PDB file of C-alpha atoms and ligand atoms in Angstrom:
ATOM      1  CA  MET A   1      22.103 -10.905   8.674  1.00 86.00           C
ATOM      2  CA  ARG A   2      18.654 -11.398   7.161  1.00 91.00           C
ATOM      3  CA  HIS A   3      15.608  -9.985   8.884  1.00 94.00           C
ATOM      4  CA  ARG A   4      12.180 -11.536   9.032  1.00 89.00           C
ATOM      5  CA  LEU A   5      10.070  -9.190   6.935  1.00 93.00           C
ATOM      6  CA  MET A   6       6.680 -10.778   6.454  1.00 93.00           C
ATOM      7  CA  GLY A   7       5.782  -9.555   2.999  1.00 94.00           C
ATOM      8  CA  LEU A   8       3.686  -6.496   2.322  1.00 96.00           C
ATOM      9  CA  HIS A   9       1.901  -4.666   5.125  1.00 97.00           C
ATOM     10  CA  HIS A  10       0.270  -1.884   3.098  1.00 98.00           C
ATOM     11  CA  VAL A  11       0.633   0.316   0.039  1.00 98.00           C
ATOM     12  CA  THR A  12       0.053   4.070   0.354  1.00 98.00           C
ATOM     13  CA  ALA A  13      -0.818   6.307  -2.581  1.00 98.00           C
ATOM     14  CA  THR A  14      -1.376  10.000  -3.198  1.00 98.00           C
ATOM     15  CA  VAL A  15      -4.761  10.322  -4.871  1.00 98.00           C
ATOM     16  CA  ASP A  16      -7.153  13.006  -6.062  1.00 98.00           C
ATOM     17  CA  GLY A  17     -10.736  13.263  -4.740  1.00 98.00           C
ATOM     18  CA  ALA A  18     -11.902  11.652  -1.470  1.00 98.00           C
ATOM     19  CA  GLN A  19     -15.393  10.662  -2.628  1.00 98.00           C
ATOM     20  CA  GLU A  20     -14.301   9.077  -5.891  1.00 98.00           C
ATOM     21  CA  ASP A  21     -11.579   7.209  -4.031  1.00 98.00           C
ATOM     22  CA  LEU A  22     -14.114   5.759  -1.584  1.00 98.00           C
ATOM     23  CA  ASP A  23     -16.509   4.908  -4.393  1.00 98.00           C
ATOM     24  CA  PHE A  24     -13.771   3.072  -6.232  1.00 98.00           C
ATOM     25  CA  TYR A  25     -11.944   1.109  -3.537  1.00 98.00           C
ATOM     26  CA  ALA A  26     -14.860   0.426  -1.195  1.00 98.00           C
ATOM     27  CA  GLY A  27     -17.704   0.607  -3.710  1.00 97.00           C
ATOM     28  CA  LEU A  28     -16.385  -0.979  -6.878  1.00 97.00           C
ATOM     29  CA  LEU A  29     -13.504  -3.116  -5.595  1.00 97.00           C
ATOM     30  CA  GLY A  30     -15.396  -4.100  -2.458  1.00 96.00           C
ATOM     31  CA  LEU A  31     -12.607  -3.505   0.035  1.00 97.00           C
ATOM     32  CA  ARG A  32     -13.686  -2.541   3.520  1.00 97.00           C
ATOM     33  CA  LEU A  33     -12.899   0.978   4.742  1.00 98.00           C
ATOM     34  CA  VAL A  34     -11.265  -0.113   7.992  1.00 98.00           C
ATOM     35  CA  LYS A  35     -10.060   3.299   9.133  1.00 98.00           C
ATOM     36  CA  LYS A  36     -11.093   6.840   8.415  1.00 98.00           C
ATOM     37  CA  THR A  37      -8.514   9.192   9.855  1.00 98.00           C
ATOM     38  CA  VAL A  38      -6.340  12.115   8.780  1.00 98.00           C
ATOM     39  CA  ASN A  39      -2.821  12.279   7.468  1.00 97.00           C
ATOM     40  CA  PHE A  40      -0.832  12.355  10.737  1.00 94.00           C
ATOM     41  CA  ASP A  41       1.471  14.909   9.102  1.00 92.00           C
ATOM     42  CA  ASN A  42      -1.326  17.076   7.614  1.00 95.00           C
ATOM     43  CA  ASN A  43      -4.689  17.104   9.392  1.00 96.00           C
ATOM     44  CA  LYS A  44      -6.495  18.776   6.484  1.00 96.00           C
ATOM     45  CA  VAL A  45      -6.214  15.625   4.398  1.00 98.00           C
ATOM     46  CA  TYR A  46      -7.999  12.328   4.980  1.00 98.00           C
ATOM     47  CA  HIS A  47      -6.143   9.079   5.350  1.00 98.00           C
ATOM     48  CA  PHE A  48      -8.288   6.163   4.221  1.00 98.00           C
ATOM     49  CA  TYR A  49      -7.289   2.580   4.978  1.00 98.00           C
ATOM     50  CA  TYR A  50      -8.984  -0.150   2.936  1.00 98.00           C
ATOM     51  CA  GLY A  51      -8.550  -3.840   3.562  1.00 97.00           C
ATOM     52  CA  ASP A  52     -10.214  -7.089   4.483  1.00 94.00           C
ATOM     53  CA  GLU A  53     -12.801  -7.452   7.258  1.00 93.00           C
ATOM     54  CA  ARG A  54     -10.353  -6.720  10.082  1.00 93.00           C
ATOM     55  CA  GLY A  55      -7.711  -4.855   8.101  1.00 95.00           C
ATOM     56  CA  ALA A  56      -5.096  -7.579   8.285  1.00 94.00           C
ATOM     57  CA  PRO A  57      -1.555  -6.633   7.294  1.00 94.00           C
ATOM     58  CA  GLY A  58      -1.063  -7.677   3.681  1.00 94.00           C
ATOM     59  CA  THR A  59      -4.562  -6.597   2.669  1.00 95.00           C
ATOM     60  CA  ILE A  60      -4.217  -2.853   3.196  1.00 97.00           C
ATOM     61  CA  MET A  61      -4.340  -0.135   0.558  1.00 98.00           C
ATOM     62  CA  THR A  62      -4.208   3.380   1.967  1.00 98.00           C
ATOM     63  CA  THR A  63      -4.796   6.711   0.264  1.00 98.00           C
ATOM     64  CA  PHE A  64      -4.282  10.412   0.886  1.00 98.00           C
ATOM     65  CA  PRO A  65      -6.885  12.285  -1.198  1.00 98.00           C
ATOM     66  CA  TYR A  66      -5.038  15.540  -1.849  1.00 98.00           C
ATOM     67  CA  ARG A  67      -7.490  17.305  -4.178  1.00 97.00           C
ATOM     68  CA  GLY A  68      -7.580  21.035  -3.502  1.00 96.00           C
ATOM     69  CA  HIS A  69      -4.245  21.180  -1.685  1.00 96.00           C
ATOM     70  CA  GLY A  70      -2.027  22.258  -4.550  1.00 96.00           C
ATOM     71  CA  VAL A  71      -0.302  18.916  -5.042  1.00 97.00           C
ATOM     72  CA  ARG A  72       0.748  18.412  -8.646  1.00 97.00           C
ATOM     73  CA  ASP A  73       0.038  15.316 -10.682  1.00 98.00           C
ATOM     74  CA  GLY A  74       2.827  12.812 -10.292  1.00 98.00           C
ATOM     75  CA  VAL A  75       4.953  11.462 -13.110  1.00 98.00           C
ATOM     76  CA  LYS A  76       5.172   7.705 -13.433  1.00 98.00           C
ATOM     77  CA  GLY A  77       8.657   6.327 -13.873  1.00 98.00           C
ATOM     78  CA  THR A  78      11.629   4.630 -12.307  1.00 98.00           C
ATOM     79  CA  GLY A  79      12.388   4.782  -8.613  1.00 98.00           C
ATOM     80  CA  GLN A  80       8.708   4.195  -8.041  1.00 98.00           C
ATOM     81  CA  ILE A  81       6.117   1.569  -7.378  1.00 98.00           C
ATOM     82  CA  THR A  82       4.317   1.655 -10.681  1.00 98.00           C
ATOM     83  CA  VAL A  83       1.803  -1.152 -10.161  1.00 98.00           C
ATOM     84  CA  THR A  84      -0.146  -2.422  -7.165  1.00 98.00           C
ATOM     85  CA  SER A  85      -1.571  -5.908  -7.584  1.00 97.00           C
ATOM     86  CA  PHE A  86      -4.371  -7.547  -5.641  1.00 96.00           C
ATOM     87  CA  ALA A  87      -4.856 -11.289  -5.418  1.00 93.00           C
ATOM     88  CA  VAL A  88      -8.184 -12.779  -6.462  1.00 93.00           C
ATOM     89  CA  ALA A  89      -9.292 -16.316  -7.178  1.00 91.00           C
ATOM     90  CA  GLY A  90      -8.609 -17.225 -10.803  1.00 90.00           C
ATOM     91  CA  SER A  91     -12.238 -18.281 -11.132  1.00 87.00           C
ATOM     92  CA  SER A  92     -13.405 -14.771 -10.149  1.00 91.00           C
ATOM     93  CA  LEU A  93     -11.794 -12.980 -13.113  1.00 93.00           C
ATOM     94  CA  ASP A  94     -14.977 -13.300 -15.190  1.00 91.00           C
ATOM     95  CA  PHE A  95     -16.872 -11.593 -12.410  1.00 92.00           C
ATOM     96  CA  TRP A  96     -14.308  -8.776 -12.354  1.00 95.00           C
ATOM     97  CA  ARG A  97     -14.299  -8.273 -16.131  1.00 96.00           C
ATOM     98  CA  LYS A  98     -18.036  -7.819 -16.033  1.00 95.00           C
ATOM     99  CA  ARG A  99     -17.986  -5.603 -12.960  1.00 96.00           C
ATOM    100  CA  LEU A 100     -15.305  -3.278 -14.325  1.00 97.00           C
ATOM    101  CA  SER A 101     -16.994  -3.077 -17.732  1.00 98.00           C
ATOM    102  CA  GLU A 102     -20.323  -2.152 -16.195  1.00 98.00           C
ATOM    103  CA  ALA A 103     -18.599   0.610 -14.234  1.00 98.00           C
ATOM    104  CA  GLY A 104     -16.973   1.941 -17.416  1.00 98.00           C
ATOM    105  CA  VAL A 105     -13.460   1.000 -16.283  1.00 98.00           C
ATOM    106  CA  ARG A 106     -11.292  -0.014 -19.217  1.00 98.00           C
ATOM    107  CA  TYR A 107      -8.955  -2.901 -18.589  1.00 98.00           C
ATOM    108  CA  LYS A 108      -6.497  -5.042 -20.456  1.00 98.00           C
ATOM    109  CA  GLU A 109      -5.670  -8.688 -19.986  1.00 97.00           C
ATOM    110  CA  GLU A 110      -2.231 -10.168 -19.557  1.00 96.00           C
ATOM    111  CA  SER A 111      -0.610 -13.159 -18.026  1.00 95.00           C
ATOM    112  CA  ARG A 112       2.414 -13.234 -15.750  1.00 94.00           C
ATOM    113  CA  PHE A 113       4.353 -16.273 -14.580  1.00 93.00           C
ATOM    114  CA  GLY A 114       1.422 -18.273 -15.920  1.00 92.00           C
ATOM    115  CA  ASP A 115      -1.234 -16.431 -13.912  1.00 93.00           C
ATOM    116  CA  PRO A 116      -3.971 -14.464 -15.715  1.00 95.00           C
ATOM    117  CA  LEU A 117      -4.448 -10.847 -14.701  1.00 97.00           C
ATOM    118  CA  ILE A 118      -6.484  -7.796 -15.587  1.00 97.00           C
ATOM    119  CA  ALA A 119      -4.897  -4.346 -15.421  1.00 98.00           C
ATOM    120  CA  PHE A 120      -6.713  -1.023 -15.088  1.00 98.00           C
ATOM    121  CA  ASP A 121      -6.383   2.452 -13.568  1.00 98.00           C
ATOM    122  CA  ASP A 122      -8.108   3.879 -10.518  1.00 98.00           C
ATOM    123  CA  PRO A 123      -9.765   7.350 -10.784  1.00 98.00           C
ATOM    124  CA  SER A 124      -6.422   9.012  -9.969  1.00 98.00           C
ATOM    125  CA  THR A 125      -4.641   7.001 -12.725  1.00 98.00           C
ATOM    126  CA  LEU A 126      -2.891   4.631 -10.332  1.00 98.00           C
ATOM    127  CA  ARG A 127      -2.219   1.391 -12.157  1.00 98.00           C
ATOM    128  CA  LEU A 128      -3.816  -1.611 -10.443  1.00 98.00           C
ATOM    129  CA  GLU A 129      -4.016  -5.298 -11.263  1.00 98.00           C
ATOM    130  CA  LEU A 130      -6.175  -8.184 -10.195  1.00 97.00           C
ATOM    131  CA  ILE A 131      -4.162 -11.381 -10.424  1.00 94.00           C
ATOM    132  CA  GLY A 132      -5.935 -14.717 -10.503  1.00 92.00           C
ATOM    133  CA  ASP A 133      -3.798 -16.767  -8.178  1.00 81.00           C
ATOM    134  CA  ASP A 134      -5.455 -19.936  -7.034  1.00 75.00           C
ATOM    135  CA  GLU A 135      -2.515 -20.890  -4.844  1.00 66.00           C
ATOM    136  CA  ASP A 136      -3.339 -17.980  -2.593  1.00 59.00           C
ATOM    137  CA  ASP A 137      -5.289 -19.624   0.215  1.00 60.00           C
ATOM    138  CA  ARG A 138      -6.565 -16.585   2.092  1.00 59.00           C
ATOM    139  CA  VAL A 139     -10.276 -16.554   2.881  1.00 56.00           C
ATOM    140  CA  PRO A 140     -11.887 -15.826  -0.474  1.00 61.00           C
ATOM    141  CA  ASN A 141     -13.946 -12.633  -0.299  1.00 60.00           C
ATOM    142  CA  ALA A 142     -13.482 -11.354  -3.834  1.00 81.00           C
ATOM    143  CA  ILE A 143     -10.217  -9.457  -3.391  1.00 93.00           C
ATOM    144  CA  LYS A 144      -8.132 -11.506  -0.977  1.00 90.00           C
ATOM    145  CA  GLY A 145      -5.582  -8.831  -0.305  1.00 92.00           C
ATOM    146  CA  LEU A 146      -2.425  -7.439  -1.812  1.00 95.00           C
ATOM    147  CA  GLY A 147      -0.614  -9.748  -4.173  1.00 93.00           C
ATOM    148  CA  SER A 148       2.476  -7.746  -5.037  1.00 96.00           C
ATOM    149  CA  VAL A 149       3.918  -4.380  -5.861  1.00 97.00           C
ATOM    150  CA  THR A 150       6.012  -3.721  -8.936  1.00 98.00           C
ATOM    151  CA  LEU A 151       9.089  -1.537  -8.499  1.00 98.00           C
ATOM    152  CA  SER A 152      10.259   0.113 -11.685  1.00 98.00           C
ATOM    153  CA  LEU A 153      14.024   0.583 -11.463  1.00 98.00           C
ATOM    154  CA  ALA A 154      16.675   1.952 -13.808  1.00 98.00           C
ATOM    155  CA  ASP A 155      19.318  -0.240 -12.146  1.00 98.00           C
ATOM    156  CA  PRO A 156      17.970  -2.908  -9.806  1.00 98.00           C
ATOM    157  CA  THR A 157      21.305  -4.412  -8.679  1.00 98.00           C
ATOM    158  CA  GLU A 158      21.596  -2.828  -5.237  1.00 98.00           C
ATOM    159  CA  THR A 159      17.868  -3.092  -4.590  1.00 98.00           C
ATOM    160  CA  ILE A 160      17.970  -6.828  -5.214  1.00 98.00           C
ATOM    161  CA  SER A 161      20.921  -7.151  -2.830  1.00 98.00           C
ATOM    162  CA  LEU A 162      19.084  -5.247  -0.100  1.00 98.00           C
ATOM    163  CA  LEU A 163      15.936  -7.323  -0.523  1.00 97.00           C
ATOM    164  CA  THR A 164      17.748 -10.653  -0.546  1.00 97.00           C
ATOM    165  CA  ASP A 165      20.694 -10.032   1.818  1.00 97.00           C
ATOM    166  CA  VAL A 166      18.890  -7.938   4.429  1.00 97.00           C
ATOM    167  CA  LEU A 167      15.108  -7.880   4.093  1.00 97.00           C
ATOM    168  CA  GLY A 168      14.493 -11.621   3.916  1.00 94.00           C
ATOM    169  CA  PHE A 169      13.256 -11.936   0.323  1.00 95.00           C
ATOM    170  CA  SER A 170      14.340 -14.542  -2.240  1.00 95.00           C
ATOM    171  CA  VAL A 171      14.213 -14.456  -6.023  1.00 95.00           C
ATOM    172  CA  VAL A 172      11.599 -16.990  -7.115  1.00 94.00           C
ATOM    173  CA  GLY A 173      11.102 -16.175 -10.793  1.00 95.00           C
ATOM    174  CA  GLU A 174      12.342 -14.265 -13.811  1.00 98.00           C
ATOM    175  CA  GLU A 175      10.404 -13.364 -16.939  1.00 97.00           C
ATOM    176  CA  ALA A 176      11.816 -10.966 -19.570  1.00 95.00           C
ATOM    177  CA  ASN A 177      12.904  -7.827 -17.651  1.00 97.00           C
ATOM    178  CA  ARG A 178      10.872  -8.775 -14.577  1.00 98.00           C
ATOM    179  CA  LEU A 179      12.137 -10.425 -11.408  1.00 98.00           C
ATOM    180  CA  ARG A 180       9.782 -11.897  -8.817  1.00 96.00           C
ATOM    181  CA  LEU A 181      10.853 -11.954  -5.171  1.00 96.00           C
ATOM    182  CA  GLU A 182       9.008 -13.488  -2.280  1.00 95.00           C
ATOM    183  CA  ALA A 183       9.304 -13.035   1.473  1.00 94.00           C
ATOM    184  CA  ASP A 184      10.746 -16.126   3.146  1.00 87.00           C
ATOM    185  CA  VAL A 185       8.413 -15.805   6.108  1.00 79.00           C
ATOM    186  CA  ALA A 186       4.927 -16.879   5.171  1.00 64.00           C
ATOM    187  CA  GLY A 187       2.721 -13.845   5.287  1.00 59.00           C
ATOM    188  CA  THR A 188      -0.015 -12.392   3.169  1.00 59.00           C
ATOM    189  CA  GLY A 189       0.833 -10.447   0.050  1.00 73.00           C
ATOM    190  CA  GLY A 190       4.397 -11.645   0.115  1.00 87.00           C
ATOM    191  CA  ARG A 191       5.710 -10.560  -3.264  1.00 95.00           C
ATOM    192  CA  ILE A 192       7.790  -7.744  -4.671  1.00 97.00           C
ATOM    193  CA  GLU A 193       8.420  -7.659  -8.406  1.00 97.00           C
ATOM    194  CA  ILE A 194      11.184  -5.644  -9.984  1.00 98.00           C
ATOM    195  CA  LEU A 195      10.888  -4.292 -13.481  1.00 98.00           C
ATOM    196  CA  HIS A 196      14.263  -3.371 -14.961  1.00 98.00           C
ATOM    197  CA  GLU A 197      13.633  -0.290 -17.116  1.00 98.00           C
ATOM    198  CA  ALA A 198      17.035   1.253 -17.854  1.00 97.00           C
ATOM    199  CA  ASP A 199      15.689   3.753 -20.395  1.00 97.00           C
ATOM    200  CA  ARG A 200      12.625   4.987 -18.565  1.00 98.00           C
ATOM    201  CA  GLU A 201      12.545   8.456 -17.042  1.00 98.00           C
ATOM    202  CA  PRO A 202      12.572   8.811 -13.247  1.00 98.00           C
ATOM    203  CA  GLY A 203       9.164   9.127 -11.633  1.00 98.00           C
ATOM    204  CA  ILE A 204       8.056  12.158  -9.638  1.00 98.00           C
ATOM    205  CA  ASN A 205       5.837  11.823  -6.593  1.00 97.00           C
ATOM    206  CA  GLY A 206       2.396  13.434  -6.776  1.00 98.00           C
ATOM    207  CA  ILE A 207      -1.268  12.675  -7.365  1.00 98.00           C
ATOM    208  CA  GLY A 208      -1.717   9.323  -9.054  1.00 98.00           C
ATOM    209  CA  THR A 209       1.474   7.746  -7.744  1.00 98.00           C
ATOM    210  CA  VAL A 210       2.279   5.334  -4.943  1.00 98.00           C
ATOM    211  CA  HIS A 211       3.994   7.149  -2.099  1.00 98.00           C
ATOM    212  CA  HIS A 212       5.521   4.124  -0.375  1.00 98.00           C
ATOM    213  CA  VAL A 213       5.165   0.441   0.327  1.00 98.00           C
ATOM    214  CA  ALA A 214       5.204  -0.884   3.858  1.00 98.00           C
ATOM    215  CA  LEU A 215       6.642  -4.280   4.704  1.00 97.00           C
ATOM    216  CA  ALA A 216       5.409  -6.095   7.783  1.00 96.00           C
ATOM    217  CA  ILE A 217       7.682  -6.864  10.715  1.00 96.00           C
ATOM    218  CA  SER A 218       6.377  -8.773  13.692  1.00 94.00           C
ATOM    219  CA  THR A 219       7.755  -6.924  16.722  1.00 97.00           C
ATOM    220  CA  GLU A 220       9.181  -3.561  17.776  1.00 98.00           C
ATOM    221  CA  ASP A 221      12.379  -5.341  18.863  1.00 98.00           C
ATOM    222  CA  GLU A 222      12.883  -6.795  15.389  1.00 97.00           C
ATOM    223  CA  GLN A 223      12.133  -3.381  13.903  1.00 98.00           C
ATOM    224  CA  ALA A 224      14.785  -1.775  16.122  1.00 98.00           C
ATOM    225  CA  THR A 225      17.359  -4.385  15.072  1.00 98.00           C
ATOM    226  CA  LEU A 226      16.506  -3.793  11.421  1.00 98.00           C
ATOM    227  CA  ARG A 227      16.834  -0.040  11.892  1.00 98.00           C
ATOM    228  CA  GLU A 228      20.343  -0.386  13.343  1.00 98.00           C
ATOM    229  CA  HIS A 229      21.348  -2.660  10.490  1.00 98.00           C
ATOM    230  CA  LEU A 230      20.052  -0.254   7.824  1.00 98.00           C
ATOM    231  CA  LEU A 231      21.902   2.639   9.481  1.00 98.00           C
ATOM    232  CA  ASP A 232      25.090   0.536   9.540  1.00 97.00           C
ATOM    233  CA  LEU A 233      24.667   0.026   5.797  1.00 97.00           C
ATOM    234  CA  GLY A 234      24.670   3.794   5.364  1.00 97.00           C
ATOM    235  CA  LEU A 235      20.982   4.172   4.567  1.00 97.00           C
ATOM    236  CA  GLN A 236      19.037   7.089   5.988  1.00 97.00           C
ATOM    237  CA  VAL A 237      16.285   5.815   8.253  1.00 98.00           C
ATOM    238  CA  THR A 238      13.679   7.874  10.076  1.00 98.00           C
ATOM    239  CA  PRO A 239      13.191   7.664  13.834  1.00 98.00           C
ATOM    240  CA  PHE A 240      10.363   5.403  15.042  1.00 98.00           C
ATOM    241  CA  ARG A 241       7.012   6.926  14.107  1.00 97.00           C
ATOM    242  CA  ASP A 242       3.862   6.150  16.057  1.00 95.00           C
ATOM    243  CA  ARG A 243       1.161   5.525  13.438  1.00 96.00           C
ATOM    244  CA  LYS A 244      -1.280   4.446  16.175  1.00 96.00           C
ATOM    245  CA  TYR A 245      -2.248   1.237  14.331  1.00 97.00           C
ATOM    246  CA  PHE A 246       1.387   0.187  13.881  1.00 98.00           C
ATOM    247  CA  ARG A 247       4.851   1.593  14.538  1.00 98.00           C
ATOM    248  CA  SER A 248       6.930   2.576  11.541  1.00 98.00           C
ATOM    249  CA  ILE A 249      10.353   3.397  10.231  1.00 98.00           C
ATOM    250  CA  TYR A 250      10.968   4.660   6.693  1.00 98.00           C
ATOM    251  CA  PHE A 251      13.977   4.446   4.434  1.00 98.00           C
ATOM    252  CA  ARG A 252      14.694   4.899   0.742  1.00 98.00           C
ATOM    253  CA  GLU A 253      16.113   1.821  -0.918  1.00 98.00           C
ATOM    254  CA  PRO A 254      19.057   2.325  -3.319  1.00 97.00           C
ATOM    255  CA  GLY A 255      16.751   2.476  -6.364  1.00 97.00           C
ATOM    256  CA  GLY A 256      14.839   5.407  -4.878  1.00 97.00           C
ATOM    257  CA  VAL A 257      11.629   3.759  -3.653  1.00 98.00           C
ATOM    258  CA  LEU A 258      10.438   4.774  -0.193  1.00 98.00           C
ATOM    259  CA  ILE A 259       9.975   1.697   1.990  1.00 98.00           C
ATOM    260  CA  GLU A 260       8.384   1.520   5.416  1.00 98.00           C
ATOM    261  CA  ALA A 261       8.784  -1.292   7.920  1.00 98.00           C
ATOM    262  CA  ALA A 262       5.553  -1.417   9.936  1.00 98.00           C
ATOM    263  CA  THR A 263       4.809  -3.575  12.950  1.00 98.00           C
ATOM    264  CA  ILE A 264       1.947  -6.060  12.817  1.00 96.00           C
ATOM    265  CA  GLY A 265       0.361  -4.626  15.967  1.00 95.00           C
ATOM    266  CA  PRO A 266      -1.538  -3.100  17.559  1.00 97.00           C
ATOM    267  CA  GLY A 267      -3.842  -3.052  14.522  1.00 97.00           C
ATOM    268  CA  PHE A 268      -7.026  -1.247  13.548  1.00 97.00           C
ATOM    269  CA  THR A 269      -9.158  -2.399  16.477  1.00 96.00           C
ATOM    270  CA  VAL A 270      -7.027  -0.397  18.909  1.00 96.00           C
ATOM    271  CA  ASP A 271      -9.494   2.521  18.848  1.00 96.00           C
ATOM    272  CA  GLU A 272     -12.811   1.070  17.637  1.00 96.00           C
ATOM    273  CA  PRO A 273     -14.459  -2.366  17.575  1.00 97.00           C
ATOM    274  CA  ILE A 274     -14.215  -4.586  14.524  1.00 97.00           C
ATOM    275  CA  GLU A 275     -17.963  -4.293  13.845  1.00 97.00           C
ATOM    276  CA  THR A 276     -17.799  -0.545  13.252  1.00 97.00           C
ATOM    277  CA  LEU A 277     -14.310  -0.132  11.791  1.00 97.00           C
ATOM    278  CA  GLY A 278     -14.112   2.885   9.513  1.00 97.00           C
ATOM    279  CA  ARG A 279     -17.476   4.359  10.407  1.00 96.00           C
ATOM    280  CA  GLU A 280     -16.354   7.340  12.503  1.00 97.00           C
ATOM    281  CA  LEU A 281     -13.467   9.730  11.974  1.00 98.00           C
ATOM    282  CA  ARG A 282     -10.684   8.524  14.277  1.00 98.00           C
ATOM    283  CA  LEU A 283      -7.952  10.927  15.302  1.00 97.00           C
ATOM    284  CA  PRO A 284      -4.662  10.415  17.096  1.00 94.00           C
ATOM    285  CA  GLU A 285      -4.683  11.739  20.675  1.00 94.00           C
ATOM    286  CA  TRP A 286      -2.732  14.851  19.775  1.00 94.00           C
ATOM    287  CA  GLU A 287      -5.347  15.896  17.209  1.00 96.00           C
ATOM    288  CA  GLU A 288      -8.423  15.360  19.419  1.00 97.00           C
ATOM    289  CA  PRO A 289      -8.338  18.950  20.767  1.00 97.00           C
ATOM    290  CA  ASN A 290      -8.639  20.114  17.127  1.00 97.00           C
ATOM    291  CA  ARG A 291     -11.473  17.755  16.187  1.00 98.00           C
ATOM    292  CA  SER A 292     -14.194  20.302  15.431  1.00 98.00           C
ATOM    293  CA  GLU A 293     -11.919  22.390  13.240  1.00 98.00           C
ATOM    294  CA  ILE A 294     -10.585  19.281  11.462  1.00 98.00           C
ATOM    295  CA  GLU A 295     -14.085  17.990  10.759  1.00 97.00           C
ATOM    296  CA  ARG A 296     -15.144  21.376   9.420  1.00 97.00           C
ATOM    297  CA  GLU A 297     -12.257  21.579   6.963  1.00 96.00           C
ATOM    298  CA  LEU A 298     -12.244  18.029   5.603  1.00 97.00           C
ATOM    299  CA  PRO A 299     -14.263  17.498   2.419  1.00 95.00           C
ATOM    300  CA  SER A 300     -17.701  16.038   3.065  1.00 94.00           C
ATOM    301  CA  ILE A 301     -18.077  12.438   1.982  1.00 96.00           C
ATOM    302  CA  VAL A 302     -20.888   9.934   1.801  1.00 93.00           C
ATOM    303  CA  TYR A 303     -20.025   6.423   2.810  1.00 83.00           C
TER     304      TYR A 303
HETATM  305 ZN1   ZN B   1       2.640   3.638   5.347  1.00 79.08          ZN
END
């Protein structure tokens, strides 16, 4: 049975400082901060959600700025998402070269499957790419949304099987040691790329690494069916987690990467109107009684 995963929902990374993260993703890259909340599992740490105007699934990058909490720097390697790519219009790459240069961000240029891209690091050393993909027909507002994530794997065999036999992806391209897969159901940010790196050391989670990638699934019913199927396959899957803006399950694919399946709804307008998304600190109901203490302990930021 193949499930209808609708491409990427969001990418979540462990990062360093809150202010520099905001300045980079909202300021320099021009993404909208669509939600300012706390890590639902640690209320002393912000959880920033960046995306398009309404925070559509497939456009979302989220960060936990862990500076000052004793989290070590991560090690980049296999069993990890080592690159997060955003889709831009091919004609906008000149604009981005200039913009990154002026901000002192060093980049390098490559091409992949015929598309030009520029690669650079965020302030926490996360590797990012802007891929000029003119076939991407999302509303062009500089960054259109996520394009793909790259999974670095020592042995990709079982991961490819899971993605193609269960999660509704198909292999659409191969270039050197890289495989490109695409979600069958048209969604935004529909690609996962697998980099086969047999000799690379395993990655270790920490600051400057991607924590997980979330794939979009349309309904809670479909999510429940997927969960049963993954359990039947012998994978460990978390119970349903209420993330307020979507409902989630998490599992580790055979190559070691943590994957979330997140529902499309209810979305970021569930607790504030679209006009003012991201302006105020939003908390889940169970944290509201602790609001004054939480606000006192979070680092101060200017946005
Ligand atoms: Zn997530």
